[in-house]
Short mmCIF file of C-alpha atoms in Angstrom, two decimals:
data_model
loop_
_atom_site.label_atom_id
_atom_site.label_comp_id
_atom_site.label_asym_id
_atom_site.label_seq_id
_atom_site.Cartn_x
_atom_site.Cartn_y
_atom_site.Cartn_z
CA GLN A 1 7.50 0.39 25.68
CA ALA A 2 9.90 0.26 22.72
CA LEU A 3 7.87 2.90 20.89
CA MET A 4 7.39 5.11 23.94
CA ASP A 5 11.14 5.14 24.63
CA GLY A 6 11.41 7.39 21.57
CA GLN A 7 9.09 9.98 23.16
CA PRO A 8 6.87 10.16 20.09
CA VAL A 9 5.22 13.39 19.00
CA GLU A 10 2.28 13.54 16.63
CA GLY A 11 3.38 13.84 13.00
CA GLN A 12 6.74 12.16 13.46
CA ARG A 13 7.87 9.30 11.22
CA VAL A 14 8.33 5.82 12.69
CA LEU A 15 9.73 2.66 11.10
CA VAL A 16 8.73 -0.71 12.58
CA PHE A 17 10.69 -3.82 11.62
CA ALA A 18 8.96 -7.21 12.03
CA ALA A 19 5.67 -5.31 11.93
CA SER A 20 3.52 -8.43 11.89
CA GLY A 21 5.22 -10.00 14.91
CA GLY A 22 4.27 -9.94 18.57
CA VAL A 23 5.85 -6.57 19.37
CA GLY A 24 5.63 -5.07 15.89
CA HIS A 25 1.90 -5.47 15.36
CA VAL A 26 1.20 -3.60 18.59
CA ALA A 27 3.83 -0.92 17.86
CA VAL A 28 2.30 -0.19 14.44
CA GLN A 29 -1.15 0.30 15.92
CA LEU A 30 0.05 2.44 18.83
CA ALA A 31 2.04 4.60 16.43
CA LYS A 32 -1.09 5.24 14.39
CA ILE A 33 -3.12 5.98 17.54
CA LEU A 34 -0.45 8.55 18.50
CA GLY A 35 -0.71 10.22 15.09
CA LEU A 36 2.66 9.07 13.74
CA TYR A 37 3.38 8.46 10.07
CA THR A 38 4.08 4.74 10.18
CA VAL A 39 6.16 2.58 7.85
CA ALA A 40 6.10 -1.16 8.47
CA VAL A 41 8.49 -3.86 7.28
CA ALA A 42 6.98 -7.32 6.88
CA GLY A 43 7.17 -10.43 4.73
CA PRO A 44 5.02 -11.11 1.66
CA LYS A 45 2.42 -13.14 3.58
CA ASN A 46 1.77 -10.24 5.94
CA THR A 47 2.11 -7.01 3.95
CA ALA A 48 -1.59 -6.75 3.08
CA TRP A 49 -2.60 -7.61 6.64
CA VAL A 50 -0.26 -4.98 8.12
CA LYS A 51 -1.60 -2.34 5.70
CA GLU A 52 -5.30 -3.19 5.81
CA GLN A 53 -5.80 -4.51 9.33
CA LEU A 54 -3.19 -2.57 11.31
CA GLY A 55 -3.42 0.64 9.28
CA THR A 56 0.22 1.41 8.55
CA ASP A 57 0.77 4.26 6.09
CA GLU A 58 3.35 2.32 4.08
CA VAL A 59 4.56 -1.25 4.11
CA VAL A 60 7.77 -2.66 2.67
CA ASP A 61 8.03 -6.34 1.73
CA TYR A 62 11.56 -7.16 2.85
CA THR A 63 11.84 -9.94 0.24
CA SER A 64 11.38 -7.57 -2.69
CA ALA A 65 12.88 -4.27 -1.49
CA ASP A 66 15.65 -3.14 0.83
CA VAL A 67 14.16 -0.64 3.25
CA VAL A 68 17.51 1.15 3.44
CA ASP A 69 17.39 1.82 -0.30
CA VAL A 70 13.70 2.83 -0.27
CA PHE A 71 14.21 5.44 2.47
CA ALA A 72 17.81 6.51 1.80
CA ALA A 73 16.92 10.15 1.02
CA PRO A 74 17.29 12.39 4.10
CA ASP A 75 13.74 13.72 3.74
CA LYS A 76 12.49 10.13 4.19
CA HIS A 77 14.45 9.40 7.37
CA PHE A 78 12.74 8.48 10.62
CA ASP A 79 12.32 10.01 14.06
CA ILE A 80 11.91 6.59 15.68
CA ILE A 81 12.84 3.07 14.65
CA VAL A 82 11.47 0.05 16.51
CA ASP A 83 13.57 -2.98 15.62
CA CYS A 84 12.87 -6.57 16.65
CA LEU A 85 15.40 -8.21 14.34
CA ASP A 86 19.00 -9.39 14.61
CA ASN A 87 21.59 -6.65 14.80
CA THR A 88 24.77 -7.71 13.10
CA PRO A 89 27.32 -4.86 12.68
CA GLU A 90 26.50 -4.42 8.97
CA ARG A 91 22.74 -4.42 9.47
CA LEU A 92 22.86 -2.08 12.45
CA THR A 93 24.95 0.47 10.54
CA LYS A 94 22.51 0.37 7.62
CA VAL A 95 19.43 0.69 9.83
CA MET A 96 20.89 3.54 11.89
CA SER A 97 21.54 5.43 8.65
CA LEU A 98 17.76 5.82 8.34
CA LEU A 99 17.44 7.86 11.52
CA LYS A 100 17.26 11.62 11.67
CA PRO A 101 20.21 13.12 13.60
CA ASN A 102 18.03 13.59 16.71
CA GLY A 103 16.11 10.32 16.19
CA HIS A 104 15.74 7.34 18.49
CA TYR A 105 16.46 3.65 17.89
CA SER A 106 14.60 1.16 20.12
CA TYR A 107 15.82 -2.38 19.77
CA ILE A 108 14.72 -5.66 21.22
CA LEU A 109 17.65 -7.88 22.07
CA ASN A 110 17.77 -10.87 19.75
CA ARG A 111 20.25 -13.47 18.62
CA ASP A 112 23.34 -12.03 16.95
CA THR A 113 22.92 -8.61 18.57
CA ASP A 114 26.21 -6.75 18.25
CA PHE A 115 26.67 -5.22 21.69
CA ASP A 116 29.96 -3.52 20.77
CA LYS A 117 28.36 -1.64 17.88
CA LEU A 118 25.34 -0.69 19.99
CA LYS A 119 27.67 0.61 22.72
CA GLN A 120 29.47 2.77 20.13
CA TRP A 121 26.14 4.35 19.13
CA LEU A 122 25.17 4.91 22.77
CA ASP A 123 28.54 6.46 23.62
CA ALA A 124 28.36 8.75 20.57
CA HIS A 125 24.90 9.93 21.59
CA LYS A 126 26.12 10.70 25.11
CA GLU A 127 28.74 12.96 23.49
CA GLY A 128 26.01 14.73 21.51
CA LYS A 129 26.85 12.98 18.25
CA GLY A 130 23.93 11.19 16.68
CA PRO A 131 20.65 9.56 17.55
CA SER A 132 19.76 7.97 20.84
CA ALA A 133 19.41 4.21 21.19
CA ARG A 134 17.97 2.01 23.86
CA SER A 135 17.50 -1.67 24.44
CA THR A 136 13.95 -2.49 25.40
CA SER A 137 13.15 -5.27 27.79
CA VAL A 138 9.62 -5.67 29.04
CA THR A 139 9.22 -3.94 32.37
CA PRO A 140 5.96 -4.55 34.23
CA ASN A 141 3.90 -1.37 34.19
CA GLY A 142 0.31 -1.56 35.41
CA SER A 143 -0.78 1.81 34.03
CA GLN A 144 0.57 0.99 30.55
CA LEU A 145 -1.19 -2.37 30.58
CA GLN A 146 -4.40 -0.70 31.71
CA HIS A 147 -4.11 1.80 28.84
CA LEU A 148 -3.56 -1.02 26.33
CA PHE A 149 -6.55 -2.88 27.76
CA GLU A 150 -8.73 0.21 27.40
CA LEU A 151 -7.61 0.67 23.78
CA TRP A 152 -8.39 -3.00 23.10
CA GLN A 153 -11.75 -2.76 24.84
CA ALA A 154 -12.63 0.31 22.73
CA GLY A 155 -11.74 -1.60 19.55
CA LYS A 156 -8.77 0.66 18.78
CA LEU A 157 -6.11 -2.00 19.39
CA LYS A 158 -6.21 -5.47 17.85
CA MET A 159 -4.32 -8.31 19.45
CA GLU A 160 -3.46 -11.03 16.96
CA VAL A 161 -2.96 -14.51 18.39
CA GLN A 162 -1.53 -16.95 15.88
CA GLN A 163 -1.77 -20.00 18.10
CA VAL A 164 -2.56 -21.12 21.63
CA PHE A 165 -0.44 -23.92 23.07
CA PRO A 166 -1.20 -25.89 26.23
CA LEU A 167 1.48 -25.35 28.85
CA ALA A 168 2.65 -28.94 28.37
CA GLU A 169 3.65 -27.97 24.79
CA VAL A 170 5.83 -25.01 25.77
CA ALA A 171 8.73 -26.40 23.72
CA ASP A 172 6.53 -26.38 20.59
CA ALA A 173 5.54 -22.78 21.33
CA HIS A 174 9.21 -21.80 21.52
CA ARG A 175 9.95 -23.58 18.27
CA GLN A 176 7.18 -21.60 16.57
CA VAL A 177 8.56 -18.28 17.85
CA GLU A 178 12.06 -19.31 16.77
CA THR A 179 10.88 -19.61 13.15
CA TRP A 180 10.82 -15.78 13.06
CA HIS A 181 7.57 -16.01 11.10
CA THR A 182 4.88 -15.72 13.75
CA ARG A 183 2.02 -13.34 13.10
CA GLY A 184 1.10 -11.64 16.35
CA LYS A 185 1.44 -13.50 19.61
CA ILE A 186 1.84 -17.08 20.73
CA VAL A 187 -0.14 -17.83 23.90
CA LEU A 188 0.44 -20.50 26.52
CA ALA A 189 -2.76 -21.82 28.14
CA ILE A 190 -2.21 -22.56 31.81
CA PRO A 191 -4.57 -25.15 33.31
CA GLN A 192 -6.76 -23.81 36.08
#
């Protein structure tokens, strides 16, 4: 849903932060399926996996390069950014500088999200000044889920599951997600 909020068109450029995470690894694959030029940001343990298994066009290891510096030139800016990371005022300003003037920023609400700064961007867009931005929360959508299932069934979409926890260990599952270093999804097994 975060990717689709940007109304992607084949050939556009998309940047996906946390590309090896639960949302990011799906966003990278969907972007490629839609014919988008895809740049992924991931840590050193996941860069090869994101490139080779998910098929991103470029991958940036955030520990060795600042994505803002790598793509600072206007001809390298993005039509869509999918961001699953914290949004402090400084970081948000830097990330938004990578968008084309008519681009779209989809963000997942996380700790330290700066709502005042995000509201400034939204208000500016409403006045016709700058890119659009939207917070993405999962909204149940049967047809989207059916489409994802069909892509998975056809072998076009890979779902990475790092670990399955029994429901009784839900606190451990949360602790794993809170490390901010989960590859793919964490699954809770519910007894039948």
